[in-house]
XYZ file of C-alpha atoms in Angstrom:
735
model
C 0.000 0.000 0.000
C 1.587 3.290 -1.046
C 1.589 6.400 1.081
C 1.050 9.929 -0.208
C 3.748 11.528 -2.362
C 6.612 13.044 -0.358
C 9.840 14.911 -1.123
C 13.267 14.006 0.295
C 16.645 15.777 0.049
C 19.840 13.916 0.786
C 22.848 12.011 -0.532
C 22.905 8.828 -2.590
C 25.280 6.893 -0.339
C 25.612 3.637 -2.259
C 24.250 2.175 -5.510
C 23.332 -1.440 -4.702
C 21.972 -2.270 -8.148
C 21.955 -0.300 -11.375
C 20.723 -1.015 -14.885
C 22.358 1.516 -17.232
C 19.983 0.613 -20.086
C 16.762 1.617 -18.365
C 18.115 3.787 -15.511
C 16.606 1.640 -12.758
C 18.587 1.576 -9.531
C 18.345 0.392 -5.967
C 20.444 2.277 -3.470
C 20.884 3.601 0.036
C 20.021 7.260 0.613
C 20.936 9.424 3.592
C 18.486 12.242 4.097
C 19.382 15.557 5.738
C 19.501 15.458 9.543
C 19.239 11.626 9.623
C 21.660 8.989 10.920
C 20.555 5.807 9.155
C 20.223 5.526 5.385
C 16.999 4.379 3.732
C 16.472 2.096 0.740
C 15.377 3.854 -2.461
C 14.430 2.453 -5.866
C 13.362 3.883 -9.201
C 14.436 5.293 -12.557
C 17.391 7.649 -12.072
C 19.708 8.473 -14.979
C 23.119 10.155 -14.919
C 23.648 9.984 -11.198
C 26.546 8.835 -9.005
C 27.311 7.803 -5.458
C 27.653 10.720 -3.022
C 25.563 12.997 -5.246
C 22.992 15.188 -3.525
C 19.466 14.705 -4.899
C 15.919 15.858 -4.326
C 13.636 12.853 -4.655
C 9.874 12.809 -5.096
C 7.853 9.660 -4.675
C 6.172 7.565 -2.020
C 6.894 5.087 0.748
C 6.092 1.428 0.172
C 6.024 -1.540 2.510
C 7.462 -4.480 0.585
C 6.532 -7.894 2.000
C 10.120 -9.139 1.554
C 12.359 -6.057 1.557
C 10.465 -3.967 4.087
C 9.949 -0.196 4.012
C 11.493 1.543 1.009
C 11.110 4.751 -0.971
C 9.862 4.488 -4.548
C 11.261 7.313 -6.712
C 8.851 9.006 -9.104
C 11.227 11.825 -10.115
C 14.572 13.262 -9.110
C 16.617 16.442 -9.430
C 20.334 17.017 -8.708
C 20.799 19.717 -6.054
C 23.782 21.306 -4.420
C 24.574 20.095 -0.889
C 24.552 22.743 1.847
C 26.628 21.172 4.628
C 30.441 21.305 4.619
C 30.603 17.500 4.744
C 28.135 17.217 1.869
C 30.077 19.705 -0.267
C 33.320 17.775 0.264
C 31.723 14.470 -0.673
C 30.070 16.061 -3.712
C 33.279 17.651 -5.046
C 35.293 14.469 -4.446
C 32.738 12.225 -6.201
C 33.248 10.726 -9.657
C 31.331 13.654 -11.131
C 34.405 15.864 -10.760
C 37.340 13.922 -12.176
C 40.757 14.789 -10.788
C 39.407 16.268 -7.532
C 40.145 13.925 -4.646
C 38.851 14.099 -1.091
C 41.860 16.057 0.211
C 41.636 18.698 -2.539
C 37.864 18.975 -2.059
C 38.407 19.459 1.689
C 40.899 22.289 1.046
C 38.473 24.032 -1.323
C 35.643 23.880 1.236
C 37.978 24.940 4.081
C 39.009 27.964 2.005
C 35.566 29.184 0.910
C 33.194 27.605 3.424
C 29.465 28.043 2.718
C 30.365 30.240 -0.292
C 32.203 27.397 -2.075
C 29.644 26.812 -4.796
C 29.053 30.534 -5.228
C 32.803 31.019 -5.825
C 32.933 28.158 -8.355
C 29.888 29.598 -10.124
C 30.800 33.293 -10.298
C 34.523 33.699 -9.414
C 36.232 30.473 -10.517
C 39.602 32.208 -10.864
C 39.834 32.227 -7.038
C 40.246 28.444 -7.088
C 43.901 29.005 -8.002
C 44.417 30.258 -4.438
C 43.763 26.754 -3.119
C 46.803 24.545 -2.677
C 46.806 21.617 -5.095
C 44.320 23.123 -7.599
C 46.310 23.630 -10.758
C 45.105 24.896 -14.122
C 44.337 21.368 -15.359
C 42.279 20.513 -12.263
C 40.539 23.871 -12.354
C 39.569 23.383 -16.024
C 38.264 19.867 -15.366
C 36.260 20.965 -12.308
C 34.660 23.883 -14.139
C 33.715 21.731 -17.148
C 31.971 19.205 -14.879
C 30.388 22.059 -12.907
C 28.931 23.560 -16.113
C 27.556 20.169 -17.138
C 25.831 19.676 -13.800
C 24.451 23.200 -13.790
C 23.300 22.730 -17.367
C 21.582 19.479 -16.466
C 19.717 21.195 -13.619
C 18.766 24.134 -15.838
C 17.538 21.879 -18.632
C 15.566 19.624 -16.287
C 14.012 22.623 -14.556
C 13.049 24.169 -17.911
C 11.597 20.939 -19.269
C 9.540 20.270 -16.164
C 8.361 23.878 -16.296
C 6.872 23.410 -19.777
C 5.066 20.222 -18.837
C 7.493 17.460 -19.846
C 7.496 14.413 -17.577
C 10.703 13.507 -15.826
C 11.258 10.345 -17.875
C 10.976 12.192 -21.183
C 13.104 15.060 -19.885
C 15.927 12.596 -19.388
C 15.550 11.293 -22.963
C 15.607 14.834 -24.364
C 18.724 15.726 -22.379
C 20.417 12.488 -23.449
C 19.882 13.398 -27.115
C 20.377 17.187 -27.169
C 22.389 17.882 -24.014
C 22.839 21.545 -23.116
C 21.322 22.563 -26.485
C 17.925 21.261 -25.371
C 16.541 24.623 -24.230
C 17.316 26.730 -27.354
C 16.215 23.925 -29.677
C 12.869 23.526 -27.945
C 12.276 27.250 -27.716
C 12.880 27.571 -31.465
C 10.607 24.666 -32.460
C 9.119 22.399 -29.786
C 7.683 20.159 -32.508
C 11.207 18.818 -33.025
C 10.536 16.781 -29.890
C 8.477 14.344 -31.968
C 11.831 12.846 -33.014
C 12.205 11.560 -29.421
C 10.706 8.042 -29.063
C 7.531 8.221 -27.023
C 6.923 11.945 -27.558
C 4.190 12.480 -30.099
C 2.585 15.512 -31.637
C 0.066 15.981 -28.839
C 2.788 16.184 -26.169
C 4.887 18.563 -28.281
C 1.773 20.623 -28.984
C 1.099 21.021 -25.257
C 4.667 22.206 -24.728
C 4.340 24.647 -27.619
C 1.221 26.141 -26.048
C 3.088 26.526 -22.738
C 5.803 28.398 -24.650
C 3.261 30.704 -26.283
C 3.269 29.307 -29.827
C 0.321 30.369 -31.968
C -2.105 27.620 -33.007
C -1.571 28.658 -36.647
C 2.229 28.766 -36.551
C 3.973 27.203 -39.573
C 5.767 24.738 -37.278
C 2.442 23.553 -35.827
C 0.781 23.283 -39.235
C 3.628 21.189 -40.665
C 3.836 18.928 -37.623
C 0.048 18.624 -37.521
C -0.162 17.446 -41.132
C 2.522 14.823 -40.582
C 0.797 13.726 -37.370
C -2.586 13.317 -39.082
C -0.961 11.368 -41.920
C 0.774 9.069 -39.419
C -2.602 8.537 -37.724
C -3.993 7.351 -41.041
C -1.052 4.940 -41.339
C -2.097 3.457 -37.983
C -5.514 2.896 -39.593
C -3.856 0.979 -42.430
C -3.539 3.690 -45.111
C -0.188 4.151 -46.833
C -1.451 7.422 -48.302
C -4.459 9.694 -47.973
C -6.423 12.056 -50.271
C -4.943 15.544 -50.107
C -8.192 17.399 -49.506
C -9.383 14.906 -46.894
C -6.050 15.265 -45.085
C -6.336 19.065 -45.081
C -9.949 18.934 -43.892
C -9.187 16.441 -41.099
C -6.225 18.466 -39.872
C -8.236 21.712 -39.928
C -11.143 20.192 -38.029
C -9.275 18.120 -35.435
C -6.348 20.456 -34.742
C -8.106 23.784 -35.427
C -5.471 25.105 -37.827
C -6.250 27.716 -40.465
C -6.889 26.183 -43.904
C -4.688 28.731 -45.709
C -1.743 27.909 -43.425
C -2.281 24.182 -44.016
C -2.268 24.680 -47.790
C 0.977 26.593 -47.533
C 2.507 23.957 -45.222
C 1.607 20.988 -47.391
C 3.180 22.704 -50.414
C 6.342 23.354 -48.394
C 6.465 19.784 -47.079
C 6.128 18.463 -50.646
C 8.852 20.830 -51.833
C 11.143 19.723 -48.978
C 10.345 16.078 -49.857
C 9.030 15.378 -46.387
C 5.798 14.307 -48.117
C 5.117 12.688 -51.477
C 2.242 13.208 -53.870
C 0.811 11.009 -56.604
C -2.278 11.407 -58.752
C -4.431 8.405 -59.570
C -7.366 7.951 -61.896
C -10.667 7.229 -60.208
C -14.094 7.072 -61.870
C -14.510 8.216 -65.502
C -11.212 10.017 -65.859
C -11.368 11.919 -62.580
C -8.068 12.351 -60.768
C -7.401 12.124 -57.045
C -4.230 13.363 -55.390
C -2.855 11.127 -52.659
C -0.328 12.320 -50.065
C 2.078 9.897 -48.392
C 5.107 9.792 -46.158
C 8.336 9.048 -48.078
C 8.894 5.664 -46.441
C 5.549 4.343 -47.726
C 5.839 5.949 -51.153
C 9.313 4.520 -51.700
C 8.339 1.118 -50.299
C 5.356 0.771 -52.655
C 7.500 1.873 -55.562
C 10.133 -0.749 -54.772
C 7.487 -3.471 -54.325
C 6.151 -2.717 -57.812
C 9.635 -2.569 -59.348
C 10.701 -5.826 -57.707
C 7.546 -7.653 -58.793
C 8.297 -6.733 -62.392
C 11.980 -7.535 -61.961
C 11.165 -11.081 -60.839
C 8.351 -11.555 -63.378
C 10.519 -10.533 -66.317
C 13.646 -12.527 -65.413
C 14.577 -16.013 -66.552
C 14.028 -18.754 -64.007
C 16.820 -20.938 -62.678
C 14.762 -24.024 -63.517
C 12.343 -24.404 -66.440
C 9.646 -27.091 -66.204
C 8.565 -28.896 -69.368
C 5.629 -31.210 -69.800
C 3.737 -29.886 -66.794
C 0.775 -32.224 -67.403
C 2.882 -35.369 -67.175
C 4.703 -33.984 -64.108
C 1.386 -33.340 -62.354
C -0.031 -36.776 -63.267
C 3.152 -38.448 -62.033
C 2.898 -36.630 -58.673
C -0.827 -37.496 -58.379
C 0.012 -41.205 -58.747
C 2.863 -40.877 -56.277
C 0.755 -39.338 -53.475
C -2.553 -41.003 -54.357
C -4.420 -37.719 -54.895
C -6.575 -36.464 -57.759
C -6.498 -32.666 -57.996
C -9.718 -30.807 -58.724
C -9.670 -28.362 -61.705
C -8.791 -25.256 -59.633
C -6.034 -27.093 -57.756
C -4.600 -28.402 -61.012
C -4.706 -24.866 -62.458
C -2.724 -23.637 -59.463
C -0.008 -26.273 -59.854
C 0.236 -25.660 -63.619
C 0.565 -21.923 -63.032
C 3.304 -22.522 -60.441
C 5.284 -24.517 -63.029
C 4.751 -21.998 -65.841
C 5.072 -18.604 -64.104
C 7.753 -16.901 -62.026
C 5.228 -15.334 -59.640
C 1.848 -16.771 -58.613
C -0.905 -15.858 -56.147
C -3.120 -18.609 -54.678
C -6.089 -17.356 -52.661
C -9.033 -19.119 -51.048
C -10.946 -19.584 -47.827
C -10.799 -22.402 -45.248
C -11.309 -25.927 -46.506
C -10.524 -25.046 -50.147
C -7.236 -26.942 -50.250
C -4.535 -24.256 -50.049
C -2.394 -26.410 -47.754
C -2.935 -29.471 -49.954
C -1.701 -27.495 -52.967
C 1.422 -26.305 -51.163
C 2.209 -29.846 -49.980
C 1.638 -31.199 -53.505
C 3.873 -28.547 -55.137
C 6.643 -29.163 -52.622
C 6.584 -32.867 -53.389
C 6.691 -32.175 -57.133
C 9.337 -29.458 -57.110
C 11.718 -30.526 -54.335
C 13.529 -33.179 -56.440
C 14.075 -30.563 -59.169
C 14.637 -27.448 -57.012
C 16.912 -28.214 -54.054
C 16.754 -24.782 -52.392
C 13.171 -24.029 -51.295
C 12.130 -21.538 -48.610
C 8.789 -21.474 -46.780
C 7.894 -18.514 -44.615
C 5.006 -16.705 -42.917
C 4.606 -13.375 -41.136
C 4.292 -14.864 -37.615
C 5.909 -17.663 -35.676
C 2.589 -19.419 -35.083
C 1.742 -19.302 -38.801
C 5.196 -20.664 -39.685
C 4.789 -23.468 -37.156
C 1.412 -24.353 -38.662
C 2.941 -24.630 -42.171
C 5.613 -26.955 -40.816
C 2.976 -29.138 -39.133
C 0.668 -29.335 -42.169
C 3.288 -29.736 -44.936
C 6.101 -31.520 -43.123
C 8.546 -28.942 -44.509
C 10.526 -26.571 -42.296
C 9.179 -23.013 -42.338
C 10.329 -19.816 -40.650
C 9.094 -16.312 -40.079
C 9.886 -13.800 -42.798
C 12.038 -11.947 -40.270
C 14.166 -15.037 -39.589
C 14.399 -15.736 -43.310
C 15.742 -12.215 -43.846
C 18.096 -12.620 -40.837
C 16.619 -9.716 -38.918
C 18.607 -7.940 -36.218
C 18.422 -4.568 -34.493
C 20.636 -3.304 -37.312
C 17.954 -4.249 -39.846
C 17.639 -7.142 -42.274
C 20.901 -8.816 -43.272
C 19.370 -10.141 -46.492
C 18.759 -7.463 -49.112
C 19.572 -6.592 -52.762
C 23.324 -6.755 -52.023
C 23.056 -9.977 -50.013
C 20.064 -11.790 -51.539
C 18.358 -14.981 -50.418
C 19.705 -18.223 -51.844
C 16.417 -20.100 -52.362
C 15.289 -20.848 -55.905
C 11.647 -21.170 -54.844
C 10.043 -19.057 -52.108
C 6.547 -19.743 -50.782
C 4.878 -17.220 -48.470
C 1.787 -18.233 -46.511
C -0.746 -15.891 -44.864
C 0.216 -13.203 -47.366
C -2.808 -11.075 -46.438
C -0.995 -10.335 -43.163
C 2.100 -8.898 -44.836
C 2.186 -5.107 -44.755
C 3.840 -2.808 -47.257
C 7.107 -2.256 -45.400
C 7.709 -5.956 -44.737
C 6.863 -6.931 -48.321
C 9.288 -4.258 -49.515
C 12.103 -5.720 -47.411
C 11.283 -9.267 -48.502
C 11.165 -8.562 -52.251
C 14.413 -6.595 -52.079
C 16.101 -9.856 -51.029
C 14.492 -12.140 -53.660
C 16.895 -13.062 -56.512
C 15.636 -12.189 -59.978
C 15.786 -15.818 -61.136
C 13.797 -17.181 -58.180
C 10.168 -18.290 -58.262
C 7.685 -16.759 -55.854
C 4.340 -18.213 -54.711
C 2.100 -16.055 -52.513
C -0.605 -17.961 -50.614
C -3.326 -16.250 -48.600
C -6.978 -15.503 -48.001
C -7.742 -12.094 -49.467
C -11.111 -11.983 -47.665
C -9.485 -11.903 -44.226
C -8.598 -8.746 -42.375
C -5.751 -6.865 -44.016
C -2.384 -6.525 -42.320
C -2.066 -4.802 -38.959
C 0.583 -2.561 -40.513
C -0.245 -0.138 -43.318
C -1.087 -1.418 -46.772
C -3.258 -3.952 -48.590
C -0.516 -5.735 -50.492
C -2.269 -8.977 -51.412
C -5.460 -7.226 -52.548
C -3.510 -4.636 -54.569
C -1.428 -7.319 -56.286
C -4.566 -9.277 -57.204
C -6.452 -6.239 -58.482
C -3.468 -5.002 -60.491
C -3.932 -7.997 -62.826
C -0.189 -8.167 -63.351
C 0.344 -11.481 -61.562
C -1.395 -14.807 -62.314
C -4.042 -15.494 -59.663
C -5.769 -18.800 -58.907
C -8.871 -18.611 -56.705
C -9.829 -21.767 -54.814
C -13.540 -21.776 -53.965
C -14.498 -25.472 -53.811
C -15.059 -26.656 -50.236
C -13.980 -30.278 -49.897
C -16.271 -32.839 -48.312
C -14.420 -33.175 -45.034
C -14.372 -29.407 -44.581
C -18.009 -29.149 -45.674
C -18.991 -31.271 -42.667
C -17.663 -28.539 -40.379
C -20.040 -25.802 -39.285
C -16.964 -23.592 -38.798
C -16.063 -23.878 -42.488
C -19.639 -23.625 -43.737
C -20.407 -20.533 -41.669
C -17.097 -18.890 -42.534
C -17.916 -19.135 -46.240
C -21.473 -17.909 -45.664
C -20.050 -14.812 -43.954
C -17.518 -14.351 -46.766
C -20.363 -14.347 -49.294
C -22.342 -11.818 -47.241
C -24.785 -14.365 -45.806
C -25.848 -14.625 -42.175
C -25.095 -18.020 -40.582
C -28.168 -20.236 -40.147
C -28.224 -20.797 -36.417
C -31.546 -22.643 -36.512
C -29.833 -25.422 -38.461
C -27.244 -25.678 -35.682
C -29.897 -26.054 -33.030
C -31.710 -28.732 -35.001
C -28.679 -30.772 -35.957
C -27.937 -32.255 -32.576
C -28.941 -32.523 -28.996
C -26.399 -30.269 -27.332
C -26.203 -32.568 -24.320
C -25.452 -35.670 -26.408
C -23.477 -34.595 -29.481
C -20.710 -32.030 -29.557
C -20.722 -29.533 -32.394
C -17.873 -27.312 -33.594
C -19.928 -24.088 -33.752
C -22.257 -22.516 -31.174
C -24.138 -19.243 -30.869
C -25.202 -18.059 -27.411
C -27.687 -15.176 -27.380
C -26.937 -12.438 -24.867
C -27.228 -8.646 -25.114
C -26.029 -7.547 -21.663
C -22.234 -6.951 -21.803
C -21.732 -7.859 -18.125
C -23.561 -11.167 -18.614
C -21.512 -11.810 -21.773
C -18.373 -11.506 -19.651
C -19.830 -13.968 -17.127
C -20.555 -16.449 -19.918
C -17.046 -16.037 -21.365
C -15.554 -16.844 -17.950
C -17.835 -19.868 -17.549
C -17.140 -21.177 -21.057
C -13.365 -20.668 -20.993
C -12.696 -22.037 -17.505
C -15.361 -24.734 -17.012
C -17.727 -25.719 -19.809
C -15.322 -26.027 -22.757
C -12.421 -27.601 -20.778
C -14.790 -30.174 -19.297
C -16.753 -31.120 -22.414
C -14.018 -30.794 -25.032
C -11.047 -31.754 -22.806
C -9.134 -28.616 -23.749
C -6.599 -26.689 -21.677
C -8.191 -23.367 -20.653
C -4.883 -21.512 -20.790
C -3.270 -22.830 -23.983
C -6.101 -24.288 -26.103
C -8.865 -21.703 -25.637
C -8.502 -18.171 -27.007
C -10.933 -15.323 -26.388
C -11.051 -12.942 -29.357
C -12.756 -9.562 -29.288
C -13.255 -6.747 -31.797
C -11.947 -3.969 -29.525
C -9.477 -3.033 -26.787
C -11.800 -0.912 -24.654
C -15.210 -1.492 -23.151
C -16.727 -4.192 -20.963
C -16.114 -6.866 -23.613
C -12.838 -5.329 -24.791
C -9.510 -7.119 -24.416
C -8.261 -4.994 -21.476
C -11.276 -5.706 -19.255
C -11.567 -9.345 -20.325
C -7.881 -9.929 -19.558
C -8.327 -8.631 -16.023
C -11.369 -10.844 -15.460
C -9.800 -13.961 -16.998
C -6.565 -13.419 -15.079
C -8.517 -13.150 -11.805
C -10.244 -16.426 -12.660
C -7.311 -18.422 -14.026
C -4.253 -17.017 -12.271
C -5.265 -14.946 -9.238
C -2.530 -15.515 -6.652
C 0.803 -15.840 -8.456
C 3.712 -13.473 -7.747
C 3.762 -10.409 -9.993
C 3.696 -6.638 -10.255
C 1.697 -3.793 -11.774
C 2.695 -2.145 -15.054
C 0.480 0.608 -16.463
C -3.013 -0.842 -16.859
C -1.947 -4.463 -16.377
C -0.634 -6.794 -13.718
C 1.930 -9.356 -14.883
C 2.100 -12.622 -12.898
C 4.050 -15.842 -13.165
C 1.997 -18.226 -15.295
C 0.208 -15.496 -17.286
C -0.333 -15.912 -21.019
C 1.195 -12.888 -22.795
C 1.644 -11.659 -26.352
C 4.544 -9.797 -27.943
C 3.203 -6.559 -29.484
C 6.119 -5.514 -31.690
C 9.081 -6.990 -33.491
C 12.230 -7.255 -31.402
C 15.034 -8.491 -33.598
C 17.548 -8.736 -30.774
C 15.294 -11.033 -28.743
C 14.079 -12.742 -31.930
C 10.442 -12.406 -30.868
C 7.884 -10.854 -33.149
C 4.491 -9.174 -33.181
C 1.800 -11.750 -32.315
C 4.038 -14.363 -30.643
C 2.361 -15.979 -27.583
C 4.245 -16.980 -24.451
C 3.959 -17.737 -20.711
C 5.619 -15.789 -17.908
C 7.928 -18.207 -16.074
C 9.638 -15.795 -13.678
C 9.405 -12.189 -12.503
C 11.184 -9.774 -10.160
C 8.853 -7.217 -8.557
C 11.863 -5.198 -7.381
C 13.441 -4.567 -10.779
C 10.222 -5.170 -12.740
C 11.856 -7.710 -14.985
C 10.235 -10.776 -16.556
C 11.216 -14.055 -18.181
C 8.804 -15.351 -20.818
C 8.813 -18.743 -22.524
C 8.020 -18.602 -26.283
C 7.758 -22.090 -27.752
C 11.027 -23.577 -26.409
C 12.953 -20.332 -25.862
C 12.968 -18.187 -22.707
C 13.284 -14.420 -23.300
C 14.341 -11.837 -20.703
C 12.451 -8.516 -20.473
C 13.854 -5.538 -18.600
C 11.540 -2.896 -17.180
C 11.915 -0.603 -20.197
C 10.735 -3.367 -22.553
C 7.509 -4.264 -20.744
C 5.418 -2.160 -23.141
C 6.226 -4.832 -25.716
C 4.032 -7.285 -23.803
C 0.322 -7.515 -23.136
C -1.823 -10.090 -21.378
C -3.231 -12.524 -23.925
C -6.090 -14.363 -22.232
C -8.138 -12.169 -24.585
C -6.744 -10.536 -27.729
C -8.205 -8.529 -30.574
C -9.202 -10.284 -33.771
C -6.562 -8.252 -35.604
C -3.864 -9.731 -33.365
C -5.085 -13.272 -34.076
C -4.222 -13.188 -37.774
C -2.008 -16.033 -38.880
C -2.836 -18.077 -35.800
C -5.147 -20.994 -35.162
C -6.555 -22.070 -31.812
C -8.300 -25.243 -30.737
C -11.231 -23.182 -29.464
C -12.260 -19.566 -30.077
C -14.764 -17.528 -28.058
C -15.956 -14.283 -29.676
C -18.216 -11.670 -28.031
C -20.146 -9.671 -30.604
C -22.614 -6.926 -29.668
C -23.817 -3.658 -31.102
C -21.474 -1.939 -28.628
C -18.766 -2.971 -31.135
C -20.549 -1.158 -33.976
C -17.408 0.673 -35.123
C -15.619 -2.655 -35.664
C -18.500 -4.742 -36.957
C -17.135 -5.684 -40.362
C -17.534 -8.758 -42.521
C -13.826 -9.485 -42.786
C -13.416 -9.179 -39.007
C -16.131 -11.760 -38.308
C -14.803 -13.989 -41.107
C -11.254 -13.811 -39.741
C -12.397 -14.597 -36.189
C -14.395 -17.651 -37.258
C -11.507 -19.032 -39.335
C -9.139 -18.928 -36.334
C -10.947 -21.853 -34.650
C -9.855 -25.412 -35.445
C -12.169 -27.512 -33.249
C -14.649 -25.058 -31.811
C -16.044 -21.543 -32.329
C -18.458 -19.987 -29.828
C -20.160 -16.670 -30.625
C -21.742 -14.849 -27.678
C -23.838 -11.807 -28.470
C -26.810 -10.721 -30.557
C -28.095 -11.648 -34.003
C -28.373 -7.930 -34.759
C -24.632 -7.474 -34.259
C -23.837 -10.497 -36.434
C -26.111 -9.199 -39.207
C -24.457 -5.753 -38.988
C -21.029 -7.328 -39.340
C -22.026 -9.544 -42.270
C -23.601 -6.686 -44.211
C -20.803 -4.192 -43.559
C -18.036 -4.368 -46.129
C -17.834 -0.608 -46.757
C -14.984 0.119 -44.334
C -12.671 -2.542 -45.683
C -10.874 -0.451 -48.312
C -7.614 1.252 -47.549
C -5.942 4.098 -49.381
C -2.791 2.658 -50.918
C -0.530 3.543 -53.815
C 0.767 0.099 -54.809
C -1.844 -0.650 -57.449
C -1.137 2.719 -59.068
C 2.621 2.148 -58.877
C 2.205 -1.175 -60.675
C 0.121 0.512 -63.340
C 2.627 3.343 -63.796
C 5.415 0.915 -64.561
C 3.522 0.156 -67.761
C 3.103 -3.557 -67.729
C 0.247 -4.997 -69.742
C -2.333 -6.636 -67.475
C -2.348 -10.433 -67.700
C -6.144 -10.739 -67.573
């Protein structure tokens, strides 16, 4: 239980533990007029033993370590006692000044010591043992410390939190104040500081709402917001209107700023043809514009290059493989295999149960004797694992294939991949930037097969690569739409395809098909409109009913999916409730809106190339340290260490959003769906959620919400430039 915030002034006697990467330390601290030191902990950068500090925070009673002070913020201050001044001057802050020299300086100037150093440093030469070299070193360190205090005081005064103030000082040093005063919107270059924070600082500094700096930063901010919504570009007029309305910036100033940003090449512009010859101007950030351009160029580069291996007599090759594996391909499957033998690049798309995996397995068996170097990859670890399990061939993530590290991808145009055939699964999940990096590393003579379900949700990152490639008509596309008999017996598959076609699932048929108490089905719909009662049913289903009747592990086999983060049936609230039910008493600690405990199911939320864990990977917490706020998480067979600064990479995963489930399959899926989710009720979201379940899908909600989702396909389109880039390169459409 924490006490009210308090302020302490004293000396950092000893640093017991320090993590230089995240600034966390544990130390002993001697306050003014006290005899015994206290234990302090918290984030404190650029500090040393024997330094005098002002600490703000609160007292905590730790069940193991006892009473200790938790630091919320700190500030270096000058000691006032003679003993404190000696210890300060003889600390590691002031190199070359030992304890004896420091004592002589304080003996000479007494309580005016720091005043003398500050305003009359030449008097230091009167002290025995202080030569010119020592004097110069002392004054340089003194200026740095004074500068740090001045910068921190200024930053706190304009509303910057202590943690961000330290980041700003680390990057800009003593230049922080003039740089911020000139243009506070430069702070958006600091990780974690966005436009809204910089805008608040600008207001504190008296910047006009229509200043050119604000207009330029506001336009870039609004464009980046659209990227978070999946758009790689955005219509110029819509961007100007949105920025004017949401940020209250004069339209004339915005027009002037967008022209300047285009001239400075901080934005890109391209015009595309829309209906009946009408043009639309799209604005994009350079990284997306260049990425889409390279994707288009690389597609044509691969398409128009000679293959390493040329297949002849494709019919006889296919018939030979059919006899070998005892399988007769249907017409669409045969078309796909023929196209793979004839073309350098091929797209295979289709829903669940249409035989995509069968095709991949068949092509591998046919091509492996003739093409020794074959690479299989997918955007996520779970998707890659699934390919390995279903095809028997080793697959990796795209990031591992490209040898990702914190320095970037090691495989690129200069150091290309060595595989002659590359097959990518779950291609609908691949965003523009990742596809750009992948294609840059594909040799011109290689073959490329892209497999995916274009009707699923698009990638979490910006872009609609698979859809754009299909609609460009520059790459051969085979659509698989026949549902095979085994799959047709599954209500999951049948209902998924009904949703894909814009049809509402027939729940009456489900109810009539079996006595629920005697025969287990793979698809259930539970009617409930009250969000609180939906949560109760989710808890009951995930912890009791499904584990008992289907013999599934509630932690690892059952996954709750939800359309949204917030709200009663959002992932944040559901995670708290499910954690309380499944893992209430394990050791852990609080971090932001979540509590992490040993045994919790967690998900990685971003790519970390150093740890080799990627967005969407699921793991279990196997150890934690409440003192240092560090975790160890097991992913598959590998245990990964997380320091306090990296905890934002993790989230509880008892419940996750449908978007985060892409590329994964779960034994059982539970999906709440109500009209409270109206903003996210889309056909492709419902379709994606249903197709994540292997053995069981349970919908809990209202028929109205399901009908809204099925009928809503209007919000699926994203603004992208890839299709236009492909067209501009001048290739003749194949179809």
